[in-house]
Coordinates of N, CA and C in Angstrom, one line a residue:
X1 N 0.8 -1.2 0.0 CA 0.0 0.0 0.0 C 0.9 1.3 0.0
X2 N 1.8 1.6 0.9 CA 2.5 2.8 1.3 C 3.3 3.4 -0.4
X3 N 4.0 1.8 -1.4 CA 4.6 2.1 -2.5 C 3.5 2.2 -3.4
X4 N 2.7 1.5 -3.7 CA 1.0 2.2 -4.5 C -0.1 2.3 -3.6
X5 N -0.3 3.5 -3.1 CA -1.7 3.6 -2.2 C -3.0 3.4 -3.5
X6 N -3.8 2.4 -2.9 CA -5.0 1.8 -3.6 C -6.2 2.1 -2.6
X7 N -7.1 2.4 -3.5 CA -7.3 3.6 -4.8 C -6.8 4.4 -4.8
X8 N -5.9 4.9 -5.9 CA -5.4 6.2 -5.6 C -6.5 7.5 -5.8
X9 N -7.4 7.4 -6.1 CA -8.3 8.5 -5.8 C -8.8 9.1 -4.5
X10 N -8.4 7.9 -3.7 CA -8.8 8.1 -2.6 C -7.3 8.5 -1.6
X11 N -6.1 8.0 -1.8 CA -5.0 8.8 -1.3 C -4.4 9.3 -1.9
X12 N -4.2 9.4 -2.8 CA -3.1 10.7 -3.7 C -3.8 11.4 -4.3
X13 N -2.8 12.5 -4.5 CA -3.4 14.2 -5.0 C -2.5 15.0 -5.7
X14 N -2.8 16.1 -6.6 CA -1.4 16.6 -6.7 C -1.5 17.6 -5.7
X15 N -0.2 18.2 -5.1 CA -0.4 19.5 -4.1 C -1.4 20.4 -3.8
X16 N -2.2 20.4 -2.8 CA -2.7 21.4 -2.3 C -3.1 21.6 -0.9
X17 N -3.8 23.0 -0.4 CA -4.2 22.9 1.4 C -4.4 21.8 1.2
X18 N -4.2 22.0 2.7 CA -4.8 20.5 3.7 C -6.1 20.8 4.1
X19 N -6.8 21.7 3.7 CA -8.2 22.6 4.3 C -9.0 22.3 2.9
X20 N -8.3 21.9 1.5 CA -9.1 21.9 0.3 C -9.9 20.4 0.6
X21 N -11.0 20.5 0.1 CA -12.1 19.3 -0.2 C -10.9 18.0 -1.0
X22 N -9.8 18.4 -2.0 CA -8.9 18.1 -2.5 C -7.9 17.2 -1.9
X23 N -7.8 18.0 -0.8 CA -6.7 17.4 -0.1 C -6.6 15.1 -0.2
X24 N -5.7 14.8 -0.5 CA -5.2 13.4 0.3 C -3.7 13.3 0.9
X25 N -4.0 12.4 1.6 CA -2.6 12.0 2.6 C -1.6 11.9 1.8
X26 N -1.1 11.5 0.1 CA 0.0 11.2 -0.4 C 0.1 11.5 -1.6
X27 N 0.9 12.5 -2.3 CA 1.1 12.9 -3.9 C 1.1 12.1 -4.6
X28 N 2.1 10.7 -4.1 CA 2.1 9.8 -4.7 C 2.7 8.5 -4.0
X29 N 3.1 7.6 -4.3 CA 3.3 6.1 -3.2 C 4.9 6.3 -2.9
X30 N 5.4 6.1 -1.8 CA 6.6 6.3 -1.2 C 6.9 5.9 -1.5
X31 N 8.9 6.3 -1.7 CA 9.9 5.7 -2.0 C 10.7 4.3 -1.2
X32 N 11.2 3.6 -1.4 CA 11.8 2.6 -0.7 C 12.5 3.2 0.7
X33 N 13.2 3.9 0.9 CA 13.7 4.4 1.7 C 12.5 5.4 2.7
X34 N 11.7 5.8 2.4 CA 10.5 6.3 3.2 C 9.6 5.2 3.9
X35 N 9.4 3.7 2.8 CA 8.4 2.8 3.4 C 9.2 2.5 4.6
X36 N 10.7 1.7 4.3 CA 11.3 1.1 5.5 C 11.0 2.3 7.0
X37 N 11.0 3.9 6.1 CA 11.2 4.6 7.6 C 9.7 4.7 8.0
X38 N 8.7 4.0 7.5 CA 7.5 3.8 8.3 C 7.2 3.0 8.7
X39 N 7.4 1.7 8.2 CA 7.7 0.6 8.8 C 8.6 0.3 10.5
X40 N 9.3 1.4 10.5 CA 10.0 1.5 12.3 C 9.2 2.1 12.7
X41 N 8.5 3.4 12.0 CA 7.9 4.3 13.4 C 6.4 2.9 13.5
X42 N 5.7 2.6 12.6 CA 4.8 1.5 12.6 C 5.3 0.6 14.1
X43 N 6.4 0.2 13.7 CA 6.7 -1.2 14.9 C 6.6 -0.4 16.1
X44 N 6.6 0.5 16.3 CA 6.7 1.4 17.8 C 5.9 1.8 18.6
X45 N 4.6 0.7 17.5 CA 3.0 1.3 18.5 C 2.4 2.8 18.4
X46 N 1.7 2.9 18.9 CA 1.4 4.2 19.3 C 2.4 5.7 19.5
X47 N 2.1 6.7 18.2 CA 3.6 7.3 18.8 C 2.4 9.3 18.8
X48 N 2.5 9.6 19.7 CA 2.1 11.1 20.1 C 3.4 12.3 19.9
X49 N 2.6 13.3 20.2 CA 3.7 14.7 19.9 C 2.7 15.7 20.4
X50 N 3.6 16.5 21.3 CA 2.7 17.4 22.5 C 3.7 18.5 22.4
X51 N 3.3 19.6 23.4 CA 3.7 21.0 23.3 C 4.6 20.9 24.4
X52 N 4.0 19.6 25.3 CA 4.9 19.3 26.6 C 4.6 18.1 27.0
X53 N 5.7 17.1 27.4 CA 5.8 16.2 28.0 C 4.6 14.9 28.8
X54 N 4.0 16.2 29.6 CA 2.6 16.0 30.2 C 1.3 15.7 29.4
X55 N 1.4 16.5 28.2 CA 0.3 16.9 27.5 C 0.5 15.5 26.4
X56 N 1.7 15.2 26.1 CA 1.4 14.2 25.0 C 1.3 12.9 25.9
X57 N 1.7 12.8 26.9 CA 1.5 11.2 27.4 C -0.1 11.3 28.0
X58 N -0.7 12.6 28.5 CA -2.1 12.4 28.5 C -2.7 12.0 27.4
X59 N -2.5 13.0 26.5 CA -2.8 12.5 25.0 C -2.6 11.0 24.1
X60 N -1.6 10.5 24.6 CA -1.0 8.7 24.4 C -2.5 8.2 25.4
X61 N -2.6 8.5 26.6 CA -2.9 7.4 27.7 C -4.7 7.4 26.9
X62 N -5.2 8.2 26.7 CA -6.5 8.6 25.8 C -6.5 7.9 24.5
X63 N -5.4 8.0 23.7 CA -5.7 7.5 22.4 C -5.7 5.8 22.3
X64 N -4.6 5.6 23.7 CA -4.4 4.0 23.8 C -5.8 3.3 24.3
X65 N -6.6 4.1 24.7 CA -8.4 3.4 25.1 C -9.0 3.8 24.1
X66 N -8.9 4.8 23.3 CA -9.5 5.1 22.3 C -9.4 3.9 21.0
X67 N -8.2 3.5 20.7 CA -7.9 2.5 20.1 C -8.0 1.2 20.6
X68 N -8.3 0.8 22.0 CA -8.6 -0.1 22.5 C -10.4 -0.3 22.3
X69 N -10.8 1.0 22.3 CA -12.3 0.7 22.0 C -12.7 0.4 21.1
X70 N -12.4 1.1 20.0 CA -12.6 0.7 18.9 C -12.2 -0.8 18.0
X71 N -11.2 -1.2 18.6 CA -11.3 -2.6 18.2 C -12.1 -3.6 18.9
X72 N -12.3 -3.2 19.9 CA -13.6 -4.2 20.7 C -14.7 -4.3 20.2
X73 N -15.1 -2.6 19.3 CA -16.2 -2.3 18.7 C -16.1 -2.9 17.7
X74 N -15.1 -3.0 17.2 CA -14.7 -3.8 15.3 C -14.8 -5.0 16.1
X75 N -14.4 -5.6 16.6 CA -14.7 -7.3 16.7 C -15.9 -7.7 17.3
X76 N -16.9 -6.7 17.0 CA -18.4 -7.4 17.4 C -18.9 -7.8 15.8
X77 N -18.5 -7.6 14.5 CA -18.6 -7.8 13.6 C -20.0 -7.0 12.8
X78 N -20.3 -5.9 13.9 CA -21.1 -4.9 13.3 C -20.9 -4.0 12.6
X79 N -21.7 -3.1 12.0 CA -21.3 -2.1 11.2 C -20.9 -1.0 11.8
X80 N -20.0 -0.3 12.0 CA -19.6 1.3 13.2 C -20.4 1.8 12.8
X81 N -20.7 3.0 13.4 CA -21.2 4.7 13.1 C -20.0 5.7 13.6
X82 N -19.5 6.5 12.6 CA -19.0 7.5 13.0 C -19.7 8.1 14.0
X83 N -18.8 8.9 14.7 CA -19.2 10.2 15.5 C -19.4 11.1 14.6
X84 N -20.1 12.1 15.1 CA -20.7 13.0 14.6 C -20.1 14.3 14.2
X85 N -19.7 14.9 13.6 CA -18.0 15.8 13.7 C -18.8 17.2 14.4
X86 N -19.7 17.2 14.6 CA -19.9 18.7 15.9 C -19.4 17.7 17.0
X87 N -20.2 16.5 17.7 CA -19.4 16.0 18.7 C -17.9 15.6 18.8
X88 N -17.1 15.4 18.0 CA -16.0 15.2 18.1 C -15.0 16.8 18.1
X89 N -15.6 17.7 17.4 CA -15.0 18.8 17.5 C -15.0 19.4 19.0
X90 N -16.7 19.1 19.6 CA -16.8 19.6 21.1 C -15.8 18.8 21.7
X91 N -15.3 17.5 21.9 CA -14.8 16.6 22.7 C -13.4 17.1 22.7
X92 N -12.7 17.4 21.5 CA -11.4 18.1 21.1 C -11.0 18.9 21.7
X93 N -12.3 20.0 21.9 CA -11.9 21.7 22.5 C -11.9 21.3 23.9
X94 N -13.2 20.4 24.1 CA -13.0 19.7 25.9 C -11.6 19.5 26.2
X95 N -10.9 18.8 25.5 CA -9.2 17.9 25.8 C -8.6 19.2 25.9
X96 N -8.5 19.8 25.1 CA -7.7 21.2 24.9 C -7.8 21.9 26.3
X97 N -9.1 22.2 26.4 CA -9.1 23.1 27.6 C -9.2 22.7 29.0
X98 N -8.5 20.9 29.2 CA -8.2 20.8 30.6 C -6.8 20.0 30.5
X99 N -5.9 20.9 30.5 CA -4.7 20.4 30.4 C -4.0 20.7 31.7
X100 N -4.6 21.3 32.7 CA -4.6 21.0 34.1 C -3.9 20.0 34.6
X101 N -5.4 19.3 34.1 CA -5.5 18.0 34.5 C -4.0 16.8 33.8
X102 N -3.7 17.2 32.8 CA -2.7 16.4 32.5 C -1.4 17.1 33.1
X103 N -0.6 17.9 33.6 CA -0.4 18.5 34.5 C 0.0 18.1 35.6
X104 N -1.2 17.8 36.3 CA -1.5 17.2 37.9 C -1.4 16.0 37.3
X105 N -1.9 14.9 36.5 CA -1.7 13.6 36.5 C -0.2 13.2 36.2
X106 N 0.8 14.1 35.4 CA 1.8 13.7 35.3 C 2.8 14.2 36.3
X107 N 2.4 15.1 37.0 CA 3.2 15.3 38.1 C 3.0 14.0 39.3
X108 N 2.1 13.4 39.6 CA 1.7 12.2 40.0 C 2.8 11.3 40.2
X109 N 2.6 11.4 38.9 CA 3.1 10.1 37.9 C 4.4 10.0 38.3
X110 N 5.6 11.5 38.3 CA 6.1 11.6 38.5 C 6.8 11.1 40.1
X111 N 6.1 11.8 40.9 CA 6.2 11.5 42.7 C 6.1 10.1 43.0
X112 N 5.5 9.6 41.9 CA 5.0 8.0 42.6 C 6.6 6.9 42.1
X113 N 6.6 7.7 40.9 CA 8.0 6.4 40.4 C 9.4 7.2 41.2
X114 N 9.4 8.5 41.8 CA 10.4 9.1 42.4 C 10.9 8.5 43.9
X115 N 9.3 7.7 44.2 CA 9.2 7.7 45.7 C 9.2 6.0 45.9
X116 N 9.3 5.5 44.1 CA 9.3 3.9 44.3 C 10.2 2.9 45.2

């Protein structure tokens, strides 16, 4: 897939926003040397990127149930329903605006394995 994305209508594009109706994930199917470097970050599980430390391992610890749910939900062999993208937009700005909380839970985090 990554060296011909199939359908390519559905992932490749020629250049444009990422905000155009236009937009896909790939111009065209990766080079040899790009598959192998996705193939490591692949083997590595789950990989986040945060503004801080705190913020992306809250961010990991969410996505790793999030993706745990969803395959529980995929192995009932029903059909999904997306979420609804006003609710997922609300739930987003939720995450955003309690970063407090990630904060205090990773200062925790921290005290507990300091104090092991």
């Amino acid at each position: 897939f990554l060296r011909r994305p199939a359908p390519a209508a559905r992932w490749t594009r020629p250049p444009c926003p990422r905000t155009s109706p236009a937009w896909r994930p790939f111009a065209r199917g990766l080079s040899v040397r790009s598959v192998a470097h996705a193939f490591s970050v692949l083997n590595h599980g789950v990989v986040v990127c945060g503004q801080r430390i705190d913020y992306a391992f809250d961010d990991l610890y969410y996505l790793e149930r999030a993706c745990a749910a969803q395959v529980l939900a995929g192995s009932t062999g029903r059909a999904l329903r997306p979420v609804a993208t006003d609710l997922a937009q609300r739930v987003a700005d939720q995450i955003q605006g309690e970063r407090l909380q990630s904060e205090l839970f990773f200062a925790a985090l921290r005290r507990t394995l300091t104090h092991a």
